[in-house]
Short mmCIF file of C-alpha atoms and ligand atoms in Angstrom, two decimals:
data_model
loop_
_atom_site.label_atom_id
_atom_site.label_comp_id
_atom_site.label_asym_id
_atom_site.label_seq_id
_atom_site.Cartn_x
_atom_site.Cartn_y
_atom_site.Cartn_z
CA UNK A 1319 0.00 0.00 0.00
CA UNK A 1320 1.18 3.78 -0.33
CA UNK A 1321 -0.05 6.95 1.24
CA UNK A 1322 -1.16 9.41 -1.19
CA UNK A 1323 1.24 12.28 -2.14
CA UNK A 1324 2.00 14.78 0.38
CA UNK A 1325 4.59 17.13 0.92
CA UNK A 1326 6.86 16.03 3.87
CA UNK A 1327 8.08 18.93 6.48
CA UNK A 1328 10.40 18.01 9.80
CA UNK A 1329 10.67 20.90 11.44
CA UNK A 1330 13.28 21.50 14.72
CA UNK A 1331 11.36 24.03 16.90
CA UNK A 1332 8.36 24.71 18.01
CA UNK A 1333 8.34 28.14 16.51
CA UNK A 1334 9.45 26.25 13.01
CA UNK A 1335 6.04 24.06 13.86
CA UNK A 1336 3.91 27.07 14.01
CA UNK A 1337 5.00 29.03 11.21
CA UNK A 1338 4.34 25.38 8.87
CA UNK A 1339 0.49 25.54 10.72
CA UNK A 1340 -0.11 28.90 10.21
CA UNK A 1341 0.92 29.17 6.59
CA UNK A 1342 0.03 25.67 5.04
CA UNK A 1343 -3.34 24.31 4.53
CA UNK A 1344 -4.68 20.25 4.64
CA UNK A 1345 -2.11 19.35 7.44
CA UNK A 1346 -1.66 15.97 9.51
CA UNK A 1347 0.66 16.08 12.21
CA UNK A 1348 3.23 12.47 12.56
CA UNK A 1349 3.88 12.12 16.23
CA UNK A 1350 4.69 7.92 16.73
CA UNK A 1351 2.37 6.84 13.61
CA UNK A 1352 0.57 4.48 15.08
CA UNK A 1353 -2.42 5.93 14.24
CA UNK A 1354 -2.10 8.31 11.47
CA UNK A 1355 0.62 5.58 9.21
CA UNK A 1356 -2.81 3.40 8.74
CA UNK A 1357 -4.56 5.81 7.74
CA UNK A 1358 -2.23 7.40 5.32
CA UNK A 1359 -1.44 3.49 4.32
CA UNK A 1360 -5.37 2.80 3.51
CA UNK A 1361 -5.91 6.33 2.23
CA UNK A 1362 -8.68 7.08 4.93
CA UNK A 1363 -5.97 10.24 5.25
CA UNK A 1364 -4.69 12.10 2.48
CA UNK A 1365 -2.69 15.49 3.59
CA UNK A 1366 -1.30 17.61 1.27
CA UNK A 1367 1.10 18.39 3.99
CA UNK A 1368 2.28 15.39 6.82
CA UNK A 1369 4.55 17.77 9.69
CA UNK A 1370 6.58 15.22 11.48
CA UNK A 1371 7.21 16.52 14.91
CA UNK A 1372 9.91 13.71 15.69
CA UNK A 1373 13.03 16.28 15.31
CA UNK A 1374 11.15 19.02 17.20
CA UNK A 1375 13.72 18.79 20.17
CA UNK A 1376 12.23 19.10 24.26
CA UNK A 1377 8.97 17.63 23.27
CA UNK A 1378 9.48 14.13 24.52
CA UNK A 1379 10.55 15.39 28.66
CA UNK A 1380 9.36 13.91 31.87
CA UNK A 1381 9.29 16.86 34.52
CA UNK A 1382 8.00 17.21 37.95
CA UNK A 1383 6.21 21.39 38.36
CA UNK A 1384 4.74 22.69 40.55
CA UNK A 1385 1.24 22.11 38.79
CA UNK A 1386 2.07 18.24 38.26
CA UNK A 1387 3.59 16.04 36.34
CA UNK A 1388 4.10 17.45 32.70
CA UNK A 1389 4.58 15.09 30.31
CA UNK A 1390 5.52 15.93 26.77
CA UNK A 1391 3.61 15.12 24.37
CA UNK A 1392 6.54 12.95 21.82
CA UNK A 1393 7.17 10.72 25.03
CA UNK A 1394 7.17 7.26 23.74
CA UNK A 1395 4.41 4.72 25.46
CA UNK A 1396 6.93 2.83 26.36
CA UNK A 1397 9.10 5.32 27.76
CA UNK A 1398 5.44 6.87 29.98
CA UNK A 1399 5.46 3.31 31.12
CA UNK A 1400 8.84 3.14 32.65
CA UNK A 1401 9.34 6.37 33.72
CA UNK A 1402 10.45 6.91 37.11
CA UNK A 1403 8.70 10.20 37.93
CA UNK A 1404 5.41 8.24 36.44
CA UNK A 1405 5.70 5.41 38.04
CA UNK A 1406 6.20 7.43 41.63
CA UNK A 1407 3.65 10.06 41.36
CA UNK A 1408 0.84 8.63 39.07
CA UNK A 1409 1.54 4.90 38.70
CA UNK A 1410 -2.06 4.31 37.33
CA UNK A 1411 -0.89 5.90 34.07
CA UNK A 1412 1.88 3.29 33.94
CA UNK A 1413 -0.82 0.44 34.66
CA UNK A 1414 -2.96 1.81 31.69
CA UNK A 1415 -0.10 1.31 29.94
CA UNK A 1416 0.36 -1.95 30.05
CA UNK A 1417 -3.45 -2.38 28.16
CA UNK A 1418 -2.24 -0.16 25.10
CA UNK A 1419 -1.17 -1.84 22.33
CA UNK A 1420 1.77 -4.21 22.49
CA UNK A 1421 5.69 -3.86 22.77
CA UNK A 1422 6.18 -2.52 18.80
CA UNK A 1423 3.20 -0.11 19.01
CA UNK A 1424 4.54 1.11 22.28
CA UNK A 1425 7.76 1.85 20.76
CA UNK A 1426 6.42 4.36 18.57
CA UNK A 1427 3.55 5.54 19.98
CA UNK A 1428 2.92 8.27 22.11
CA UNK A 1429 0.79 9.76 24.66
CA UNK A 1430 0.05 12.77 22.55
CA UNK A 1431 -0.65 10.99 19.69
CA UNK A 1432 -3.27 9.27 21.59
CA UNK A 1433 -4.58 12.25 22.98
CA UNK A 1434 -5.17 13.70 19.93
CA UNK A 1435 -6.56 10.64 17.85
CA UNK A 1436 -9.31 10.04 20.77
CA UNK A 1437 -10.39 6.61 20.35
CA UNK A 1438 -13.09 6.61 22.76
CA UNK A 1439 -12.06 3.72 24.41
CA UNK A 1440 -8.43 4.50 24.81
CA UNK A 1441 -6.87 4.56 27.85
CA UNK A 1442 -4.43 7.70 27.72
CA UNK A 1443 -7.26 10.32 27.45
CA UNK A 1444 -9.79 8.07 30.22
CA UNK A 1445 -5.94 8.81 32.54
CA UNK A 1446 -6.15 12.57 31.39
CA UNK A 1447 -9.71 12.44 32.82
CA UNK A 1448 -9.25 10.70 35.62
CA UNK A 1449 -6.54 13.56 37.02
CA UNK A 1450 -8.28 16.61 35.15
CA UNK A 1451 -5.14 17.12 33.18
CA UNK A 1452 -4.17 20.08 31.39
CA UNK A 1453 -3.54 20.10 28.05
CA UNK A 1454 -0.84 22.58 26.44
CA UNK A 1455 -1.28 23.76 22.89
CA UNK A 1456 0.77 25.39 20.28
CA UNK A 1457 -0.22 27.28 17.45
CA UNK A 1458 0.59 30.90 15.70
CA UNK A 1459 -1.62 33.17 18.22
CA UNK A 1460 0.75 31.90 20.74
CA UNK A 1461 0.31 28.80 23.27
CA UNK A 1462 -2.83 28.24 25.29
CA UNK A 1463 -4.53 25.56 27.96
CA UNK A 1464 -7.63 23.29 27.76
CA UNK A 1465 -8.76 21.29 30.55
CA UNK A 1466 -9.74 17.74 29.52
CA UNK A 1467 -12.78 18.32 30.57
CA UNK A 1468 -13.08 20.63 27.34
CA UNK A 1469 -10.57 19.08 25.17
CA UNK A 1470 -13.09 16.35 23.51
CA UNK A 1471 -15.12 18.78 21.16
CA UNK A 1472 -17.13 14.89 19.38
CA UNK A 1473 -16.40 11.78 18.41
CA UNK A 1474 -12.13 11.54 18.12
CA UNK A 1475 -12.51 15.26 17.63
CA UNK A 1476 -9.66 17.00 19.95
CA UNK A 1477 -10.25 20.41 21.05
CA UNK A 1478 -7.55 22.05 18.67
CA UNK A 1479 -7.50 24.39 16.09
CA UNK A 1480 -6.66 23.52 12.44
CA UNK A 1481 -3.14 25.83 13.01
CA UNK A 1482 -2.49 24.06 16.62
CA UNK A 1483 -0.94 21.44 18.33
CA UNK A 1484 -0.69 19.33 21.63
CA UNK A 1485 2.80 20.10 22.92
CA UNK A 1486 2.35 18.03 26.20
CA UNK A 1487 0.10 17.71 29.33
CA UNK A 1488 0.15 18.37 33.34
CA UNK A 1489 -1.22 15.75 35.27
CA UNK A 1490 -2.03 17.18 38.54
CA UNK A 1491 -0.93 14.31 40.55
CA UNK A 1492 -2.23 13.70 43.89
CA UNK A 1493 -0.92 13.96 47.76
CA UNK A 1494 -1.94 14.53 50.60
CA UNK A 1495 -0.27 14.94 54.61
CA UNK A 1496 -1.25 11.85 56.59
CA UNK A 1497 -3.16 10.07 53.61
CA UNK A 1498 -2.25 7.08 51.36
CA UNK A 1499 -3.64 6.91 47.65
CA UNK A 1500 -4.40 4.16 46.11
CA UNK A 1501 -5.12 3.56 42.44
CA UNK A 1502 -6.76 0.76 39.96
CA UNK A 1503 -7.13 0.27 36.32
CA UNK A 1504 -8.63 -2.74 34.63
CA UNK A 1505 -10.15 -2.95 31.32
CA UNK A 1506 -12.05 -5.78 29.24
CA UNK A 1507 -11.49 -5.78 25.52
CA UNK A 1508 -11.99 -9.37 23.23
CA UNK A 1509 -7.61 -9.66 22.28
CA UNK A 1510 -5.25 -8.43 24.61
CA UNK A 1511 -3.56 -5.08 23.35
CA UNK A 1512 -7.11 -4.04 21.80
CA UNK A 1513 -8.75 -1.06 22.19
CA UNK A 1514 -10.93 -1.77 25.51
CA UNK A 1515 -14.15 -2.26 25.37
CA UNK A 1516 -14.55 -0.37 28.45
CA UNK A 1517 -12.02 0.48 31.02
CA UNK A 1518 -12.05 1.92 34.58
CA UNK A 1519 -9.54 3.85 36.51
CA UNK A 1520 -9.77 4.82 40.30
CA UNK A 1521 -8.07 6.78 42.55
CA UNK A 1522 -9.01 7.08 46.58
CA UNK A 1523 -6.99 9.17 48.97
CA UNK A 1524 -7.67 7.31 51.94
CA UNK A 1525 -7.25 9.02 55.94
CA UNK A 1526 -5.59 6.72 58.76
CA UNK A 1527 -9.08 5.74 59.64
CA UNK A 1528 -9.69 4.38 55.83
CA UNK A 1529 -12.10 7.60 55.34
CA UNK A 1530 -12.03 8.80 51.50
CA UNK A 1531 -10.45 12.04 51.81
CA UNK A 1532 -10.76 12.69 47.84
CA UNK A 1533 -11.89 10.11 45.09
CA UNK A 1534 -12.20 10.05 41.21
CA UNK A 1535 -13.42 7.43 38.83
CA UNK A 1536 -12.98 7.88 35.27
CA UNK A 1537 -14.66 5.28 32.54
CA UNK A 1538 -13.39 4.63 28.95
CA UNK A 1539 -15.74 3.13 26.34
CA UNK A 1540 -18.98 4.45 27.46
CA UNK A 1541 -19.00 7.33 25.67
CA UNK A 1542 -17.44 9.31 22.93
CA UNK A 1543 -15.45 10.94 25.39
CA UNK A 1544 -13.93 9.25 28.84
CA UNK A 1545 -16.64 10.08 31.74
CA UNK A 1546 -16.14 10.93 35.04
CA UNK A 1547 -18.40 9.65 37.51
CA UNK A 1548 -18.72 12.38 39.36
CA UNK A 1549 -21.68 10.93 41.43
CA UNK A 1550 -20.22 7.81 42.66
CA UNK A 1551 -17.22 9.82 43.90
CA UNK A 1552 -19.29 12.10 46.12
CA UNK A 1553 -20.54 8.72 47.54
CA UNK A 1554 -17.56 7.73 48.43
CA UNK A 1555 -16.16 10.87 49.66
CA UNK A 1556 -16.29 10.77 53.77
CA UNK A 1557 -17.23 7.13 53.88
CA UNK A 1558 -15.02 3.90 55.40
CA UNK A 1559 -14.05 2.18 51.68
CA UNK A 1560 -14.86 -1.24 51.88
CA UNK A 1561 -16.17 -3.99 49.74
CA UNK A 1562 -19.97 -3.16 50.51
CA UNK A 1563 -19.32 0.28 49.64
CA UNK A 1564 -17.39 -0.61 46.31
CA UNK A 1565 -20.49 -2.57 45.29
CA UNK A 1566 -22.74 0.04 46.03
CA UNK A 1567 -20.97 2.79 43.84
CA UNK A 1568 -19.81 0.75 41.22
CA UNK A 1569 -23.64 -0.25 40.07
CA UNK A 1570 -23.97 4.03 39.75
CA UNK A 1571 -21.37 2.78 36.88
CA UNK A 1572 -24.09 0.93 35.18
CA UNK A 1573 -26.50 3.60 35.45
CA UNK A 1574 -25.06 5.90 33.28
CA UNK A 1575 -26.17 6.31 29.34
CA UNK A 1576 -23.89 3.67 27.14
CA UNK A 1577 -23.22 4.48 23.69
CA UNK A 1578 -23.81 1.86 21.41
CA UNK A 1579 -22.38 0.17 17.88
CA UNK A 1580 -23.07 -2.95 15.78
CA UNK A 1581 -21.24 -5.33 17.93
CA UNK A 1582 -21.72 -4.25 22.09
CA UNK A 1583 -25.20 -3.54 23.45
CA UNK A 1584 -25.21 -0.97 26.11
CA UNK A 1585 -26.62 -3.33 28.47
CA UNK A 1586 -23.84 -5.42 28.51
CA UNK A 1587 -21.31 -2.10 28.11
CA UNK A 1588 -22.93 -1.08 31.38
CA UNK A 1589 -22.39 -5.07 32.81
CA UNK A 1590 -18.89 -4.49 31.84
CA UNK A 1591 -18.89 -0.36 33.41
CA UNK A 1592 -19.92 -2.30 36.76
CA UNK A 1593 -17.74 -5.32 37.04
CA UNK A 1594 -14.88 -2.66 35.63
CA UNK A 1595 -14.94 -0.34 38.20
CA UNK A 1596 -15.45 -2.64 40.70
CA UNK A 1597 -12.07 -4.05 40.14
CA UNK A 1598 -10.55 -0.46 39.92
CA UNK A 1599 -11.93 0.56 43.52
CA UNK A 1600 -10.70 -2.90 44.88
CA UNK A 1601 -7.33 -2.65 43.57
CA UNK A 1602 -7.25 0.68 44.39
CA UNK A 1603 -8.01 -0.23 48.02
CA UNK A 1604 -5.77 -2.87 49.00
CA UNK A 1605 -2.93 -0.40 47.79
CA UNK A 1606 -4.48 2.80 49.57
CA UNK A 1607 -4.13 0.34 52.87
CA UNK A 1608 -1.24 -1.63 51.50
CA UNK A 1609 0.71 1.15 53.72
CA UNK A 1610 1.93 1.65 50.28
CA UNK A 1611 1.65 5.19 48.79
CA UNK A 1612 1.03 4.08 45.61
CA UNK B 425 -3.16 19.13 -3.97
CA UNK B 426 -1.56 20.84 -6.96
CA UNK B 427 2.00 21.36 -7.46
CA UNK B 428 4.09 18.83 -5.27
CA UNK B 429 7.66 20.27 -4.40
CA UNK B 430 10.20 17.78 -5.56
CA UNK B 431 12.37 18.74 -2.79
CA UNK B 432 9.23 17.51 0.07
CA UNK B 433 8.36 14.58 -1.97
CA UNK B 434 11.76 12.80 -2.15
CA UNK B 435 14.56 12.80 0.48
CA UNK B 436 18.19 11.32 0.79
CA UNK B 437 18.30 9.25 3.55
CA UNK B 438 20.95 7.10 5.18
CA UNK B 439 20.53 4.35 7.12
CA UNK B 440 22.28 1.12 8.49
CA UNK B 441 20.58 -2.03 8.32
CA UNK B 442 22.34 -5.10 9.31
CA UNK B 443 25.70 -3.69 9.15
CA UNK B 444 25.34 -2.09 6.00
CA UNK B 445 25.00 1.98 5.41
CA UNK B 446 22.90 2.50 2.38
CA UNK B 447 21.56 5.79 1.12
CA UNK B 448 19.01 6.14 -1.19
CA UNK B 449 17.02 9.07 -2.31
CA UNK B 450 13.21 7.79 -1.38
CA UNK B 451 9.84 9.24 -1.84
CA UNK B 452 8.56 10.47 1.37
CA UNK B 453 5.47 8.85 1.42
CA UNK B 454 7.11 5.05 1.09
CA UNK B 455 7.01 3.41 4.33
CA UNK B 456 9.78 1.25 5.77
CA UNK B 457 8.06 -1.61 5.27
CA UNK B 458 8.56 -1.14 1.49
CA UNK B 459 11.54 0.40 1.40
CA UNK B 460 13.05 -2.26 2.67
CA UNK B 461 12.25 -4.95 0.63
CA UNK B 462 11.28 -2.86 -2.68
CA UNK B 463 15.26 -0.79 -2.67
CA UNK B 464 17.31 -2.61 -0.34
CA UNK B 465 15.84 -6.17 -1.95
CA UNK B 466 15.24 -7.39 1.98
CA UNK B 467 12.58 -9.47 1.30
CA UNK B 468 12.77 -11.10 4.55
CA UNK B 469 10.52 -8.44 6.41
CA UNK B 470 6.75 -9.38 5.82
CA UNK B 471 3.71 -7.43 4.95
CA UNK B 472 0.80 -8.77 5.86
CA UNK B 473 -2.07 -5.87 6.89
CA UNK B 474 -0.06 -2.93 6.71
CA UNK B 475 -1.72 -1.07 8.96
CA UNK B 476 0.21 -2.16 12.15
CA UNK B 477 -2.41 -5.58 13.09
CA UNK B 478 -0.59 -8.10 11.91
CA UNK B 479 3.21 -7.85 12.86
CA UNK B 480 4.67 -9.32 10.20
CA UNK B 481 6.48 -6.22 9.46
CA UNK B 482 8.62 -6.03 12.68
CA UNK B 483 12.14 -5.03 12.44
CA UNK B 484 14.47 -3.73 15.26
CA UNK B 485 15.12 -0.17 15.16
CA UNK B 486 17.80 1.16 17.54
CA UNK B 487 17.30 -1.76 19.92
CA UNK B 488 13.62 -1.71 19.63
CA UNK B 489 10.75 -4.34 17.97
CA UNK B 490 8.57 -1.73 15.96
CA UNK B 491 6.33 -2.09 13.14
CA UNK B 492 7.96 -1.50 9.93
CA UNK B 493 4.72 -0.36 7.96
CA UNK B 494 4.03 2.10 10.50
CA UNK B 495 6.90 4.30 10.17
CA UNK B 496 7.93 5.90 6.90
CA UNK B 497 11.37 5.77 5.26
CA UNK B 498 12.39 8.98 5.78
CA UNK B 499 11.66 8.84 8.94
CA UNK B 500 14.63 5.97 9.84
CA UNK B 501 17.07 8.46 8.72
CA UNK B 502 20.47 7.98 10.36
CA UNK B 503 19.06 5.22 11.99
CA UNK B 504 20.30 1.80 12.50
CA UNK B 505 18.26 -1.02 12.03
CA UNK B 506 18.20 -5.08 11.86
CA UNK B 507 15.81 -6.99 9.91
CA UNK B 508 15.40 -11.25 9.89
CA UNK B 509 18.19 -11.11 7.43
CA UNK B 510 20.74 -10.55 10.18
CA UNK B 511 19.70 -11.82 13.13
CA UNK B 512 21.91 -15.37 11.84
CA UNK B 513 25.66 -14.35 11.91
CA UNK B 514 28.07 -14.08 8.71
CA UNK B 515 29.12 -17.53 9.08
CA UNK B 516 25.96 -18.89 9.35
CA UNK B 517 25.15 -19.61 12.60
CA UNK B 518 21.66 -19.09 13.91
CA UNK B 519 20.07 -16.68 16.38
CA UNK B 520 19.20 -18.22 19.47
CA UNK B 521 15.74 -18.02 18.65
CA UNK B 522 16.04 -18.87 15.31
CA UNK B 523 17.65 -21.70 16.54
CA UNK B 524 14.40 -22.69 18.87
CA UNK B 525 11.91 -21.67 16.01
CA UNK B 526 13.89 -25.10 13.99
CA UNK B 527 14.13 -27.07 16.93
CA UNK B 528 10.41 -26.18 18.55
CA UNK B 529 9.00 -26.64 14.94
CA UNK B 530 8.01 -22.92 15.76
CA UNK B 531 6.72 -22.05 12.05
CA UNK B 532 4.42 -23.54 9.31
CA UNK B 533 3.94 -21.64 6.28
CA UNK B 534 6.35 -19.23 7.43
CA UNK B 535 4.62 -15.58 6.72
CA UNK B 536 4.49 -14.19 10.38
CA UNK B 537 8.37 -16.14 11.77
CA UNK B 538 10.31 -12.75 10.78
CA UNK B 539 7.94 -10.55 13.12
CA UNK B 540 7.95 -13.50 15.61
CA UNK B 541 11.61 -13.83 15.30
CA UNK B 542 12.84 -10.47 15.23
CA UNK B 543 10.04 -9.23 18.35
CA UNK B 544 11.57 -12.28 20.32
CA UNK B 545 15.04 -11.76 19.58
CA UNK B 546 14.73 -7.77 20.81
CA UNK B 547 12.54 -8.60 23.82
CA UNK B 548 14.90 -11.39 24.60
CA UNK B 549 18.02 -9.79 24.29
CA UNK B 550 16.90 -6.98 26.61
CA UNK B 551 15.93 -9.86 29.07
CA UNK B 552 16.46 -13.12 28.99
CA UNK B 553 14.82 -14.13 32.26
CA UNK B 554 10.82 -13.51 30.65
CA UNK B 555 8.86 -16.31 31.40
CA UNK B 556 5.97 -17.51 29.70
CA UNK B 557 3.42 -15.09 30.42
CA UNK B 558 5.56 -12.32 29.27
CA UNK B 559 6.54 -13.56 26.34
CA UNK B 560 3.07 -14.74 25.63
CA UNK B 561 2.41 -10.68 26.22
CA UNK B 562 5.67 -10.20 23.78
CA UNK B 563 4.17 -11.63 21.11
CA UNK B 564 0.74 -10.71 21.50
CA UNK B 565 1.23 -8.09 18.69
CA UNK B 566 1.82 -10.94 16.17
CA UNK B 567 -0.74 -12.68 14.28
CA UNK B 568 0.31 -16.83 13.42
CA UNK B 569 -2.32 -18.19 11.34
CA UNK B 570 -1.16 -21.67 11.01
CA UNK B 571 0.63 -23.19 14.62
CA UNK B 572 -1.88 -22.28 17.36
CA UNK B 573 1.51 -20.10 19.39
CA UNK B 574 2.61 -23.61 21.29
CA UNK B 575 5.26 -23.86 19.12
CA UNK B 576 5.92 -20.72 19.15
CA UNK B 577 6.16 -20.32 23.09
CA UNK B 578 8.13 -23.31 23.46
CA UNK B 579 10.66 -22.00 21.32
CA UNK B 580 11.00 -18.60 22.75
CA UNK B 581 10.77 -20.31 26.17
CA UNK B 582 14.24 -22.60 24.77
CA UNK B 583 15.81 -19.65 23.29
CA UNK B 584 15.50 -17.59 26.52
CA UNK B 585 16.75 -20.74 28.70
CA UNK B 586 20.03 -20.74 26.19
CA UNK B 587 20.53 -17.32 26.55
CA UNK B 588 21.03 -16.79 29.62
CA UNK B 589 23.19 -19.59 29.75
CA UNK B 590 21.14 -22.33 31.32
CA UNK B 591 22.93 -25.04 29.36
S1 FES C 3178 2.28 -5.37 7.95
FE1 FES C 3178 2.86 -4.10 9.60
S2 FES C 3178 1.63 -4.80 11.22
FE2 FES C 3178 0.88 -5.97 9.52
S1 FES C 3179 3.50 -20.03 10.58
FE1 FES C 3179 1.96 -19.47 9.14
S2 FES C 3179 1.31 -17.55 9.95
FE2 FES C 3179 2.57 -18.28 11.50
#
């Protein structure tokens, strides 16, 4: 198979990167290719212009700021997975990791990339969610923020201009004096290294006496976008987390509205929202009281 | 779109594979994949879905199993890569895991061994102590239409055990 014709650019800088957006029209962006070579390959894409932002130097770092964990947006999968800023301060983002793809996807791909393509069941952007990320953006009016919360516009539509692009995101990790956080992430999707068909992530901040301090839930697969279930984490908020409480909020899971497509039902998506987040809170749990600050 | 500038459709590139520097001028749009086996003649690299499902198409890329359709030419610029074709050294002698693919009766027709091969050689070389389950996860990004993976496992599981020295 070959792409269609397209002129190739490989710019160095940023400000290279945003002089190419703002003066050329039809434009894909090449972060790892894992997404945008198929399409190219099949000719569901056909750019006039492909900008590969693999020489664009600083975009692939793994800092610790004062608003979080910034992570740029070229960092390899594999690289996120490993890291050891990521796997101290938001391990659930390496966990996720271990659900994307498999070891030759993961040595391309990146976590921009995937927040940018937006498969609604991937589990990069349902991470983003989970920690209200913030999402930094490039383009010739100068660079600006989007919550995740408004960086899904529709359906594997990102929140970004024509002229932009994702330069990297801020995970606002969580800690707390005299708490212990615990996380979970567990997904069900027909081969291993799929797309899920829905995923869950958790994270409880738990006090000495096992009281939820602070708790988020985000789901993958539901929707177009991830969703964050905000009411099941005010149920859990000042309540003892045990098993009898994990059942009761993960059935809100199953209340929520499914999407639904030729093969899942959202019956059974909602089944699968239930038993998912179940798992999430549990894990999540036994490593809040682990005495583990994971 | 109209008027394609020569100089963004074709690049020179340089890149070593298997020892070898070759540069060629290549159209930008040409994945690795191809240019591989259509101007370097290295038929040995598969193509099976091209659109990164399948595996066939792994090659090793600066120590790393990656998907050969998914990444274009131009893009391996300056790097240095190893395909199925040099995984065996000059003198003949086998890979390790080639080695356990022939004794383990690891392949039938043959179409996805050089993604097999190749993934198994970088994850194994990186660690030889994987046990089943992770290789199992190794390899879950390669398709085998004809052995059921037994084989397949049982080899890797052999060539790990000889490489790190076991006997
Ligand atoms: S040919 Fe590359 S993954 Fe199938
Ligand atoms: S041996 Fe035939 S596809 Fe694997």
């Amino acid at each position: 198979m070959k792409a269609s014709a397209f002129a190739y650019h490989d710019p160095k800088t940023v400000q290279e990167l945003n002089s190419l957006l703002g003066s050329l029209d039809n434009v894909r962006i090449l972060a790892g290719g894992q997404s945008l070579m198929p399409m190219l390959n099949m000719r569901y894409a056909f750019p006039d212009h492909v900008i590969d932002i693999n020489h664009i130097a600083g975009l692939a770092e793994v800092v610790m700021t004062p608003q979080g964990l910034r992570i740029g947006a070229m960092t390899r999968q594999r690289i996120v997975r490993e890291h050891p800023l990521v796997l101290e301060h938001a391990p659930v983002l390496a966990e996720a990791l271990h659900w994307v793809g498999h070891v030759q996807t993961r040595a391309r791909g990146t976590i921009g990339g995937s927040l940018c393509h937006l498969d609604p069941a991937a589990e990069q952007p349902c991470i983003a969610a989970l920690y209200d990320a913030v999402l930094h953006v490039s383009g010739p009016r100068g660079p600006r923020d989007v919550a995740m919360r408004d960086w899904v516009m529709s359906y594997m539509t990102p929140n970004l201009e024509p002229d932009e692009a994702l330069l990297g995101l801020t995970l606002p990790v969580w800690s707390a004096q005299g708490q212990t956080i615990g996380h979970g992430f567990h997904e069900f999707a027909r081969r291993h290294g799929d797309y899920a068909i829905v995923a869950a992530a958790a994270l409880v901040s738990l006090d000495a006496g096992g009281v939820v301090r602070r708790a988020s839930i985000a789901l993958a697969g539901v929707d177009v976008k991830p969703v964050r279930l905000a009411v099941a984490e005010q149920a859990l908020v000042g309540h003892v987390l045990d098993q009898a409480l994990i059942g009761t909020v993960s059935a809100m899971a199953a209340t929520i509205e499914m999407m639904e497509d030729a093969h899942i039902t959202p019956a059974y998506r909602g089944r699968l929202a239930q038993t998912m987040t179940k798992r999430a809170l549990s894990d999540a749990l036994n490593r809040a009281t682990g005495g583990r600050n994971v | 779109m109209s008027e394609l500038d020569h100089a963004q459709t074709t690049r020179h590139i340089s890149v070593t594979v298997n020892g070898t520097v070759y540069e060629r001028d290549v159209l930008t749009r040409t994945h690795l994949g191809d240019f591989l086996r259509q101007e370097l003649g290295l038929t040995g690299t598969h193509l099976g879905c091209e659109h990164g499902v399948c595996g066939a198409c792994t090659i090793i890329l600066d120590g790393q199993p990656i998907r050969s359709c998914l990444m274009l030419a131009v893009q391996a610029n300056g790097a240095t890569i190893r395909t199925i074709e040099g995984l065996a050294q000059a003198d003949g002698t086998l890979h390790p895991v080639q080695e356990a693919f022939w004794d383990k009766h690891g392949l039938q027709c043959g179409f996805c061994t050089p993604g097999m091969v190749t993934t198994l050689a970088a994850v194994l070389e990186a660690d030889p102590t994987l046990d089943e389950t992770a290789i199992r996860e190794a390899i879950s990004g390669n398709i085998c239409r004809c052995t059921g993976y037994e084989t397949i496992v049982d080899a890797a599981l052999q060539a790990a055990s000889r490489m790190r020295g076991d006997h």
